[in-house]
N, CA, C and O atoms as a DFTB+ gen file, in Angstrom:
696 C
 N C O
     1  1      66.276      85.789     102.997
     2  2      64.687      86.204     103.077
     3  2      64.785      86.779     104.099
     4  3      65.761      86.687     104.843
     5  1      63.855      87.421     104.292
     6  2      63.171      88.362     106.221
     7  2      62.067      86.929     106.487
     8  3      61.409      86.088     105.875
     9  1      62.419      87.361     107.796
    10  2      62.190      85.844     108.547
    11  2      61.033      87.220     109.280
    12  3      61.105      88.382     109.681
    13  1      60.193      86.299     109.126
    14  2      58.095      86.198     109.984
    15  2      59.082      87.171     111.866
    16  3      60.192      86.925     112.337
    17  1      58.561      87.661     112.107
    18  2      58.481      88.567     113.850
    19  2      57.066      87.244     114.208
    20  3      56.129      86.724     113.601
    21  1      57.520      87.212     115.180
    22  2      55.628      86.327     116.147
    23  2      56.002      86.637     116.989
    24  3      56.708      85.634     117.101
    25  1      56.257      87.234     117.919
    26  2      56.577      88.103     118.932
    27  2      57.112      89.581     118.304
    28  3      57.550      90.042     117.250
    29  1      56.582      90.243     120.449
    30  2      56.951      91.492     119.938
    31  2      58.147      91.255     121.036
    32  3      58.400      92.447     121.211
    33  1      58.734      90.817     121.590
    34  2      59.819      90.553     122.156
    35  2      61.030      90.429     122.351
    36  3      61.144      89.523     123.176
    37  1      61.877      90.760     122.111
    38  2      63.429      90.662     122.435
    39  2      63.973      90.328     121.777
    40  3      64.895      91.032     121.364
    41  1      63.646      88.396     120.994
    42  2      63.614      87.499     119.924
    43  2      62.676      88.123     118.900
    44  3      62.581      87.625     117.778
    45  1      62.086      89.037     119.200
    46  2      61.008      89.581     117.594
    47  2      62.285      90.676     117.636
    48  3      63.214      89.962     117.258
    49  1      62.886      92.096     117.901
    50  2      63.256      92.515     117.822
    51  2      64.685      92.769     116.729
    52  3      64.877      93.411     115.696
    53  1      65.286      92.117     117.372
    54  2      66.039      91.405     117.247
    55  2      66.102      91.729     115.299
    56  3      66.677      92.554     114.590
    57  1      64.942      90.281     114.995
    58  2      64.864      89.088     113.285
    59  2      64.095      90.515     113.169
    60  3      63.851      90.543     111.963
    61  1      63.350      92.224     113.950
    62  2      63.238      93.110     113.153
    63  2      64.144      93.800     112.747
    64  3      64.256      94.671     111.884
    65  1      65.258      92.981     113.974
    66  2      66.943      94.074     112.815
    67  2      67.079      93.541     111.536
    68  3      66.823      93.934     110.397
    69  1      67.692      92.242     112.183
    70  2      67.764      91.263     110.853
    71  2      66.981      92.061     109.659
    72  3      67.524      92.751     108.796
    73  1      65.538      91.802     109.810
    74  2      65.294      92.396     108.014
    75  2      65.468      93.577     107.294
    76  3      65.390      93.837     106.093
    77  1      65.817      94.486     108.664
    78  2      66.162      95.638     107.912
    79  2      67.594      95.545     108.181
    80  3      67.406      95.962     109.324
    81  1      68.714      95.389     108.151
    82  2      69.890      94.642     107.143
    83  2      69.957      94.046     105.955
    84  3      70.790      94.319     105.090
    85  1      68.858      92.995     105.847
    86  2      68.535      92.510     104.950
    87  2      68.310      93.821     103.663
    88  3      68.877      93.960     102.579
    89  1      67.107      94.749     104.425
    90  2      66.342      95.266     103.013
    91  2      67.825      95.967     102.885
    92  3      68.422      95.881     101.812
    93  1      68.478      96.744     104.131
    94  2      69.582      98.110     103.264
    95  2      70.590      97.123     102.670
    96  3      71.155      97.819     101.827
    97  1      71.131      95.932     102.618
    98  2      71.854      95.364     102.068
    99  2      71.279      95.404     100.742
   100  3      72.016      95.516      99.762
   101  1      70.484      95.353     100.670
   102  2      69.628      94.305      98.821
   103  2      69.473      95.754      98.329
   104  3      69.310      95.899      97.118
   105  1      69.508      97.084      99.283
   106  2      69.302      98.561      98.615
   107  2      70.612      98.624      97.927
   108  3      70.838      98.961      96.766
   109  1      71.501      98.207      98.926
   110  2      73.387      98.987      98.048
   111  2      73.309      98.063      97.056
   112  3      73.187      98.216      95.841
   113  1      73.376      97.282      97.588
   114  2      73.846      96.124      96.049
   115  2      72.995      95.928      94.918
   116  3      73.233      95.269      93.906
   117  1      71.749      96.723      95.279
   118  2      71.073      97.079      93.097
   119  2      71.647      98.690      93.324
   120  3      72.298      98.967      92.316
   121  1      71.643      99.622      94.095
   122  2      72.393     101.117      93.841
   123  2      74.445     100.809      93.221
   124  3      75.035     101.285      92.251
   125  1      74.837     100.049      94.087
   126  2      75.647      99.135      93.085
   127  2      75.868      98.791      92.296
   128  3      77.014      99.055      91.932
   129  1      75.302      98.221      91.675
   130  2      74.811      97.296      90.455
   131  2      74.517      98.161      89.262
   132  3      74.888      97.995      88.100
   133  1      73.743      99.159      89.801
   134  2      73.022     100.377      89.057
   135  2      74.330     100.891      88.814
   136  3      74.454     100.540      87.641
   137  1      75.780     101.691      89.204
   138  2      76.754     102.247      89.702
   139  2      77.561     100.928      88.266
   140  3      78.210     101.239      87.267
   141  1      77.316     100.073      88.558
   142  2      78.258      99.414      87.447
   143  2      77.945      99.416      86.319
   144  3      78.776      99.501      85.416
   145  1      76.246      99.291      86.058
   146  2      75.789      99.128      85.536
   147  2      76.315     100.117      83.620
   148  3      75.621      99.935      82.620
   149  1      75.780     102.233      85.302
   150  2      76.145     102.500      84.607
   151  2      77.987     103.319      83.890
   152  3      78.274     103.976      82.889
   153  1      78.409     103.034      84.519
   154  2      79.769     103.398      85.198
   155  2      81.173     101.925      82.928
   156  3      82.282     101.857      82.398
   157  1      79.598     101.261      82.803
   158  2      80.117     100.187      82.014
   159  2      80.116     100.348      80.970
   160  3      80.850      99.832      80.128
   161  1      78.632     101.685      80.728
   162  2      77.875     101.816      79.639
   163  2      78.120     103.278      78.747
   164  3      77.778     103.650      77.625
   165  1      79.261     104.173      80.393
   166  2      80.037     104.775      79.771
   167  2      81.629     104.280      79.268
   168  3      82.221     104.943      78.417
   169  1      81.973     103.597      79.611
   170  2      83.669     102.842      78.562
   171  2      82.808     102.455      77.848
   172  3      82.700     103.410      77.079
   173  1      81.772     101.396      77.392
   174  2      81.486     101.533      75.987
   175  2      81.344     102.551      75.474
   176  3      82.091     102.525      74.496
   177  1      80.671     103.782      75.523
   178  2      80.461     105.144      75.208
   179  2      81.989     105.350      73.900
   180  3      82.149     105.468      72.685
   181  1      82.734     105.290      75.050
   182  2      83.845     105.780      74.734
   183  2      84.172     105.691      73.450
   184  3      83.839     104.689      72.817
   185  1      84.869     106.711      72.863
   186  2      85.303     106.907      71.492
   187  2      86.880     106.591      71.822
   188  3      87.601     106.984      70.904
   189  1      87.715     105.875      73.087
   190  2      89.060     105.791      72.604
   191  2      88.815     104.700      73.145
   192  3      88.089     104.635      74.137
   193  1      89.462     103.482      72.505
   194  2      90.118     102.253      72.472
   195  2      90.737     102.610      74.033
   196  3      91.479     103.512      74.422
   197  1      89.952     101.258      74.863
   198  2      90.433     101.004      76.220
   199  2      90.457      99.906      76.862
   200  3      89.360      99.591      77.325
   201  1      91.746      98.833      77.169
   202  2      91.166      97.612      77.554
   203  2      92.142      97.530      79.681
   204  3      92.851      98.072      80.530
   205  1      91.505      96.654      79.367
   206  2      91.797      96.567      81.243
   207  2      91.893      94.921      81.753
   208  3      90.966      94.134      81.943
   209  1      94.009      94.619      81.964
   210  2      94.982      93.810      81.580
   211  2      94.925      93.883      83.878
   212  3      94.995      94.657      84.834
   213  1      94.752      92.422      83.496
   214  2      94.941      92.347      85.381
   215  2      96.863      91.583      85.619
   216  3      97.639      91.238      84.729
   217  1      97.132      91.551      87.610
   218  2      98.207      91.957      87.495
   219  2      98.922      90.264      87.301
   220  3     100.070      90.112      87.719
   221  1      98.172      89.021      86.646
   222  2      98.526      87.380      86.253
   223  2      98.545      87.972      83.609
   224  3      98.520      87.408      82.515
   225  1      98.578      88.799      83.977
   226  2      98.551      88.729      82.352
   227  2      97.655      88.423      81.751
   228  3      97.621      87.443      81.007
   229  1      96.492      89.424      82.012
   230  2      94.733      88.508      81.572
   231  2      94.227      89.735      81.117
   232  3      94.145      90.690      81.889
   233  1      93.902      89.802      80.020
   234  2      92.465      90.931      79.504
   235  2      91.655      90.940      79.563
   236  3      90.936      90.475      78.678
   237  1      91.215      91.467      80.631
   238  2      89.934      90.882      81.537
   239  2      88.995      92.234      80.792
   240  3      87.845      92.112      81.214
   241  1      89.070      93.221      80.029
   242  2      87.595      94.121      78.848
   243  2      88.537      95.097      77.804
   244  3      89.630      95.641      77.952
   245  1      87.785      95.055      76.933
   246  2      87.700      95.889      76.331
   247  2      86.601      95.932      75.558
   248  3      85.832      95.018      75.261
   249  1      86.583      97.534      75.130
   250  2      85.863      98.062      74.907
   251  2      85.359      98.225      74.001
   252  3      86.076      97.718      73.139
   253  1      84.182      98.798      73.383
   254  2      83.720      98.474      71.747
   255  2      84.639      99.833      71.108
   256  3      84.097     100.451      70.192
   257  1      85.790     100.222      71.501
   258  2      85.969     101.153      71.060
   259  2      87.533     100.402      70.284
   260  3      87.966     100.649      69.159
   261  1      88.145      99.420      71.356
   262  2      88.981      98.736      70.669
   263  2      88.846      97.994      70.009
   264  3      89.938      97.589      69.611
   265  1      88.233      97.613      69.688
   266  2      87.184      96.701      69.169
   267  2      87.089      96.694      67.356
   268  3      87.179      95.804      66.510
   269  1      86.933      97.714      67.323
   270  2      86.281      98.594      66.549
   271  2      87.951      99.070      65.881
   272  3      88.353      98.601      64.816
   273  1      88.643      99.899      66.584
   274  2      90.289      99.796      66.138
   275  2      91.382      99.074      65.567
   276  3      92.338      99.229      64.807
   277  1      90.912      98.367      66.150
   278  2      91.846      96.690      66.751
   279  2      92.121      96.316      65.472
   280  3      92.865      96.456      64.502
   281  1      90.685      95.498      66.165
   282  2      90.087      94.012      65.601
   283  2      89.816      92.813      65.946
   284  3      89.211      91.896      65.390
   285  1      90.559      92.975      67.352
   286  2      91.770      91.744      68.163
   287  2      89.882      92.310      69.294
   288  3      89.253      93.367      69.337
   289  1      89.671      90.952      69.967
   290  2      88.857      90.656      70.774
   291  2      88.946      90.430      72.036
   292  3      89.983      90.956      72.441
   293  1      88.283      89.820      73.017
   294  2      88.340      89.297      74.249
   295  2      89.300      87.786      74.192
   296  3      89.852      87.281      75.169
   297  1      89.314      87.372      73.105
   298  2      88.983      85.748      72.645
   299  2      89.725      86.300      72.334
   300  3      89.914      87.087      73.261
   301  1      90.822      86.629      71.117
   302  2      91.544      86.764      70.123
   303  2      92.928      86.751      71.658
   304  3      93.687      85.822      71.938
   305  1      92.811      88.108      72.355
   306  2      93.595      88.118      73.455
   307  2      93.194      88.220      74.433
   308  3      92.826      89.230      75.033
   309  1      93.216      86.847      74.819
   310  2      92.616      86.596      76.402
   311  2      93.923      87.458      77.467
   312  3      93.447      88.175      78.346
   313  1      94.918      87.414      77.416
   314  2      96.076      87.479      77.672
   315  2      97.580      88.294      76.742
   316  3      97.916      88.158      75.566
   317  1      98.203      89.120      77.848
   318  2      98.801      90.234      77.311
   319  2     100.847      89.002      76.411
   320  3     101.861      89.478      75.899
   321  1     100.428      87.384      76.708
   322  2     101.591      86.555      75.890
   323  2     100.845      86.907      74.772
   324  3     101.428      87.703      74.035
   325  1      99.201      86.393      74.244
   326  2      98.913      87.053      72.628
   327  2      99.239      87.399      73.019
   328  3     100.267      87.089      73.621
   329  1      98.157      89.213      73.054
   330  2      98.862      90.701      72.309
   331  2      99.882      90.065      71.479
   332  3      99.980      89.382      70.459
   333  1     100.718      90.698      72.541
   334  2     102.458      90.992      71.692
   335  2     102.372      90.735      70.561
   336  3     102.521      91.596      69.693
   337  1     102.146      89.660      70.339
   338  2     103.502      89.145      69.202
   339  2     102.453      89.412      67.725
   340  3     102.762      89.174      66.557
   341  1     100.606      90.213      68.476
   342  2     100.084      90.604      66.959
   343  2      99.906      91.853      67.119
   344  3     100.261      92.765      66.372
   345  1      99.508      91.890      67.825
   346  2     100.074      93.956      67.843
   347  2     101.580      94.112      67.101
   348  3     101.691      94.565      65.962
   349  1     102.996      93.560      68.116
   350  2     104.368      93.749      67.214
   351  2     105.218      92.815      67.202
   352  3     106.021      92.286      67.971
   353  1     104.656      92.677      65.541
   354  2     105.723      90.797      65.417
   355  2     106.813      90.957      65.492
   356  3     107.744      90.174      65.679
   357  1     106.749      92.306      65.305
   358  2     108.651      92.487      64.770
   359  2     108.789      92.288      66.041
   360  3     108.178      92.919      66.903
   361  1     109.761      91.222      66.286
   362  2     110.927      90.730      67.924
   363  2     111.533      92.074      69.071
   364  3     111.419      92.424      70.246
   365  1     112.307      92.532      67.629
   366  2     112.765      93.244      68.597
   367  2     112.079      95.167      68.785
   368  3     111.898      95.830      69.806
   369  1     111.865      95.519      67.327
   370  2     110.197      96.376      68.158
   371  2     109.423      96.220      69.055
   372  3     109.105      97.282      69.589
   373  1     108.538      94.508      69.855
   374  2     108.476      94.741      70.718
   375  2     108.879      94.352      72.218
   376  3     108.195      94.345      73.241
   377  1     110.721      93.911      71.917
   378  2     110.866      94.010      72.642
   379  2     110.978      95.451      73.691
   380  3     110.715      95.566      74.888
   381  1     111.701      96.897      72.248
   382  2     111.329      97.433      72.387
   383  2     110.325      98.892      73.930
   384  3     110.598      99.670      74.844
   385  1     108.753      98.102      72.859
   386  2     107.593      98.051      73.642
   387  2     107.810      97.755      74.713
   388  3     107.601      98.701      75.472
   389  1     108.123      96.928      75.173
   390  2     107.500      96.195      76.114
   391  2     108.725      96.244      77.277
   392  3     108.500      95.762      78.388
   393  1     110.288      96.970      76.900
   394  2     111.023      96.769      78.346
   395  2     110.866      99.113      78.117
   396  3     111.750      99.731      78.709
   397  1     109.808      99.964      77.327
   398  2     110.040     100.926      77.333
   399  2     109.103     101.375      78.475
   400  3     109.108     102.316      79.269
   401  1     108.075     100.029      78.170
   402  2     105.764      99.825      78.552
   403  2     106.544     100.353      81.149
   404  3     106.456     101.076      82.142
   405  1     107.120      99.186      80.505
   406  2     107.883      98.624      82.320
   407  2     108.611      99.625      82.277
   408  3     108.136     100.360      83.143
   409  1     109.594     100.208      81.755
   410  2     110.308     100.946      82.487
   411  2     109.445     102.151      83.156
   412  3     109.309     102.420      84.350
   413  1     108.749     102.977      81.668
   414  2     107.388     104.454      82.029
   415  2     107.018     103.648      83.329
   416  3     107.318     104.211      84.382
   417  1     106.161     101.907      83.456
   418  2     105.742     102.041      84.567
   419  2     106.503     102.172      86.452
   420  3     105.972     102.590      87.481
   421  1     107.362     101.823      86.297
   422  2     108.285     101.555      87.783
   423  2     108.606     102.934      87.306
   424  3     108.844     103.351      88.439
   425  1     108.738     103.626      86.808
   426  2     109.100     104.994      87.437
   427  2     108.069     105.949      87.520
   428  3     108.390     106.937      88.180
   429  1     106.241     105.969      86.774
   430  2     105.327     106.332      88.118
   431  2     105.663     105.840      88.895
   432  3     106.560     106.256      89.629
   433  1     104.927     104.520      89.054
   434  2     104.766     104.345      90.564
   435  2     106.063     104.335      91.518
   436  3     105.713     104.246      92.695
   437  1     107.088     104.383      91.397
   438  2     108.201     104.652      92.423
   439  2     107.601     105.790      92.263
   440  3     106.510     105.558      92.784
   441  1     107.562     107.140      91.802
   442  2     108.076     108.477      92.039
   443  2     105.928     109.103      92.885
   444  3     105.488     109.868      93.743
   445  1     105.299     107.947      91.694
   446  2     103.605     108.089      91.943
   447  2     103.454     109.691      91.112
   448  3     102.955     110.678      91.653
   449  1     104.073     109.658      89.532
   450  2     103.980     110.162      88.595
   451  2     102.639     108.893      87.675
   452  3     102.275     107.718      87.716
   453  1     102.301     110.467      86.784
   454  2     101.804     109.591      85.843
   455  2     102.572     109.016      85.065
   456  3     103.784     109.228      85.058
   457  1     101.750     107.886      83.994
   458  2     102.711     107.507      83.533
   459  2     102.770     108.067      81.995
   460  3     101.924     108.603      81.279
   461  1     104.577     107.595      81.742
   462  2     104.531     109.019      80.367
   463  2     104.460     108.675      78.693
   464  3     105.152     108.296      77.748
   465  1     103.166     109.078      79.047
   466  2     102.700     108.411      77.513
   467  2     103.424     107.801      75.967
   468  3     103.454     108.729      75.157
   469  1     103.883     106.759      75.502
   470  2     104.278     105.786      74.954
   471  2     103.994     106.424      73.088
   472  3     104.943     107.053      73.556
   473  1     103.719     106.807      71.773
   474  2     103.929     106.431      70.536
   475  2     104.092     104.712      70.065
   476  3     105.133     104.311      69.546
   477  1     102.980     103.854      70.318
   478  2     103.645     102.726      69.547
   479  2     102.907     102.673      68.014
   480  3     102.127     103.529      67.596
   481  1     103.240     101.747      67.457
   482  2     102.444     100.862      65.963
   483  2     102.348     100.135      66.286
   484  3     103.350      99.469      66.546
   485  1     101.507      99.813      66.456
   486  2      99.690      98.010      66.898
   487  2      99.776      98.665      65.191
   488  3      99.001      98.249      64.330
   489  1      99.890      95.950      65.319
   490  2      99.555      95.937      63.726
   491  2      97.849      95.658      64.003
   492  3      97.158      94.911      64.695
   493  1      97.797      95.953      63.735
   494  2      95.341      95.284      63.635
   495  2      95.834      94.385      63.393
   496  3      96.998      94.017      63.238
   497  1      93.947      93.563      63.308
   498  2      94.082      92.277      63.444
   499  2      93.242      92.478      61.431
   500  3      92.452      91.741      60.841
   501  1      93.677      93.314      61.149
   502  2      92.852      93.462      59.451
   503  2      95.042      93.902      59.049
   504  3      95.423      95.033      58.747
   505  1      95.637      93.138      59.134
   506  2      97.216      93.922      58.912
   507  2      97.350      94.954      58.870
   508  3      98.267      95.413      58.188
   509  1      96.529      95.740      59.551
   510  2      96.722      97.193      58.643
   511  2      97.792      97.915      60.441
   512  3      97.378      97.765      61.590
   513  1      99.274      98.708      59.985
   514  2      99.799      99.402      61.162
   515  2      98.837     101.229      61.617
   516  3      98.449     102.260      61.067
   517  1      98.890     100.655      62.775
   518  2      97.977     101.895      62.884
   519  2      98.934     102.927      64.468
   520  3      98.596     102.394      65.525
   521  1      99.676     103.834      64.649
   522  2      99.911     104.954      65.649
   523  2      98.651     105.143      66.777
   524  3      97.492     105.537      66.643
   525  1      99.367     104.714      67.855
   526  2      98.096     105.064      69.071
   527  2      99.405     105.827      70.103
   528  3     100.633     105.772      70.033
   529  1      98.529     106.477      70.976
   530  2      99.640     107.415      72.339
   531  2      99.256     105.905      73.360
   532  3      98.252     105.204      73.488
   533  1      99.814     105.901      73.598
   534  2      99.296     105.040      74.728
   535  2      99.738     106.195      76.102
   536  3     100.388     107.225      76.280
   537  1      98.525     104.792      77.193
   538  2      99.324     105.325      78.359
   539  2      98.562     104.155      78.986
   540  3      97.846     103.333      78.414
   541  1      99.011     104.303      80.880
   542  2      97.982     103.651      81.813
   543  2      98.013     103.773      82.474
   544  3      98.782     104.712      82.679
   545  1      97.353     103.168      83.856
   546  2      96.943     104.126      85.270
   547  2      96.229     103.198      85.774
   548  3      95.133     102.962      85.266
   549  1      96.576     102.637      86.622
   550  2      96.599     101.202      88.171
   551  2      93.916     102.008      88.221
   552  3      93.093     102.907      88.052
   553  1      94.126     100.975      88.493
   554  2      92.351     101.069      88.086
   555  2      92.119     101.384      89.741
   556  3      92.115     102.493      90.276
   557  1      92.036     100.811      90.017
   558  2      91.522     101.351      91.474
   559  2      93.669     100.400      93.158
   560  3      94.648      99.693      92.919
   561  1      93.072     101.188      94.612
   562  2      94.611     100.746      94.841
   563  2      93.738      99.607      95.545
   564  3      94.671      98.841      95.788
   565  1      93.080      99.224      95.837
   566  2      92.441      97.581      96.437
   567  2      92.510      96.927      95.505
   568  3      92.694      95.861      96.093
   569  1      92.519      96.526      93.931
   570  2      92.889      95.911      92.556
   571  2      93.952      96.103      92.502
   572  3      94.069      96.737      91.454
   573  1      95.874      95.885      93.365
   574  2      96.572      95.683      92.676
   575  2      97.278      94.800      91.915
   576  3      97.500      93.634      92.242
   577  1      97.883      95.687      90.212
   578  2      98.367      94.630      89.111
   579  2      97.762      95.004      87.761
   580  3      98.323      95.058      86.666
   581  1      96.060      95.332      88.195
   582  2      94.751      95.909      87.948
   583  2      94.329      97.499      86.654
   584  3      93.693      98.469      87.068
   585  1      94.877      97.402      85.073
   586  2      95.660      98.513      84.480
   587  2      94.652      98.767      83.870
   588  3      93.976      97.747      83.735
   589  1      94.133      99.782      83.354
   590  2      93.509     101.231      82.652
   591  2      94.243     100.983      81.644
   592  3      94.948     100.159      82.228
   593  1      94.736     101.013      80.445
   594  2      95.994     100.875      78.526
   595  2      94.579     102.190      77.852
   596  3      93.566     101.672      77.382
   597  1      94.635     103.257      77.869
   598  2      94.163     104.060      76.816
   599  2      95.122     104.061      75.421
   600  3      96.311     104.355      75.539
   601  1      94.602     103.748      74.198
   602  2      95.434     104.206      73.493
   603  2      94.242     105.329      71.903
   604  3      93.311     105.033      71.154
   605  1      95.127     106.639      72.184
   606  2      94.587     107.271      71.117
   607  2      95.081     107.313      69.897
   608  3      96.189     107.833      69.769
   609  1      94.293     106.710      68.539
   610  2      95.048     106.821      67.678
   611  2      94.865     108.114      67.387
   612  3      93.990     108.958      67.581
   613  1      96.656     108.009      66.511
   614  2      96.948     109.435      65.745
   615  2      97.053     108.541      65.083
   616  3      96.072     107.801      65.152
   617  1      97.653     108.286      64.565
   618  2      97.773     107.391      63.259
   619  2      97.058     108.722      61.146
   620  3      97.360     108.733      59.952
   621  1      96.224     109.371      61.963
   622  2      96.255     110.884      60.726
   623  2      97.368     111.784      61.017
   624  3      98.301     112.366      60.464
   625  1      96.907     111.641      61.972
   626  2      97.955     113.048      62.537
   627  2      98.863     113.021      61.399
   628  3      98.970     113.471      60.258
   629  1      99.784     111.898      62.685
   630  2     100.933     111.210      62.408
   631  2     101.187     111.448      60.692
   632  3     102.092     112.213      60.361
   633  1     100.416     110.815      59.707
   634  2     100.345     110.920      58.285
   635  2     101.023     112.716      57.691
   636  3     101.966     113.037      56.968
   637  1      99.703     113.712      58.636
   638  2     100.178     114.684      58.164
   639  2     101.544     115.301      58.132
   640  3     102.101     115.841      57.177
   641  1     101.988     115.115      59.383
   642  2     103.509     115.154      59.893
   643  2     104.550     115.365      58.560
   644  3     105.173     116.338      58.135
   645  1     104.342     113.186      57.886
   646  2     105.030     112.982      57.414
   647  2     104.648     114.123      55.936
   648  3     105.316     115.120      55.662
   649  1     103.702     113.747      55.336
   650  2     103.290     114.717      54.646
   651  2     104.048     115.744      54.662
   652  3     105.026     115.795      53.916
   653  1     103.649     117.034      55.756
   654  2     104.529     118.150      55.443
   655  2     105.665     118.355      55.875
   656  3     106.062     119.519      55.919
   657  1     106.293     117.555      56.202
   658  2     107.790     116.986      56.647
   659  2     108.672     117.131      54.643
   660  3     109.733     117.608      54.241
   661  1     107.349     116.343      53.867
   662  2     108.247     115.530      52.829
   663  2     107.743     117.186      51.990
   664  3     108.454     117.422      51.013
   665  1     106.870     118.052      52.218
   666  2     106.016     119.101      51.590
   667  2     107.545     119.741      51.580
   668  3     108.133     120.133      50.572
   669  1     108.015     119.755      52.842
   670  2     108.583     120.737      53.015
   671  2     109.871     120.486      52.329
   672  3     110.443     121.375      51.698
   673  1     110.203     119.617      52.414
   674  2     111.557     119.106      51.756
   675  2     111.457     119.963      51.241
   676  3     111.730     121.125      51.544
   677  1     110.762     119.223      49.768
   678  2     111.120     119.316      48.228
   679  2     110.848     121.278      48.383
   680  3     111.589     122.188      48.011
   681  1     109.666     121.324      48.988
   682  2     110.427     123.178      49.497
   683  2     111.907     123.368      49.641
   684  3     112.597     124.056      48.888
   685  1     112.189     122.913      50.341
   686  2     113.617     123.205      50.367
   687  2     114.841     123.201      48.826
   688  3     115.785     123.854      48.383
   689  1     114.121     122.157      48.541
   690  2     115.150     120.716      47.717
   691  2     115.044     122.448      46.602
   692  3     115.987     123.208      46.380
   693  1     113.362     122.628      46.035
   694  2     113.168     124.270      45.315
   695  2     113.722     125.201      45.161
   696  3     113.189     126.149      44.584
């Protein structure tokens, strides 16, 4: 709370400076809150499934597109340890995804390059398997270990490619 200035002396000047500092801090806090709300609204409006995890393996954020496409909410998958067996029920495939994800992440960090996108098959909450082109990047340098995971659904494209390959094989056999 701003302090009342009772005298126009050095103490009054000091209190006035303190009050101006409080006002500046309040304005910055308001601007930061507005910026954060705007950023969250943009991320929530994205049609691409997005998730954020922290250095401890906690899933800290899922956007609306993630929940709609895959079906899991933050309550279903509070950690990566709980996500992995749900998304990749086959232990061998889960290990392959984990190993390749880790390798791509280490390579990206060591070479200061982008994470090489991976094509992965994810079992959704409703039991359907969808194919995603997935990638990740560090959220901020200040929050080491926080990663944004981007999942681009390519299920229909993969199905179309399989139909074209089958048609080509059928034509070749004819």
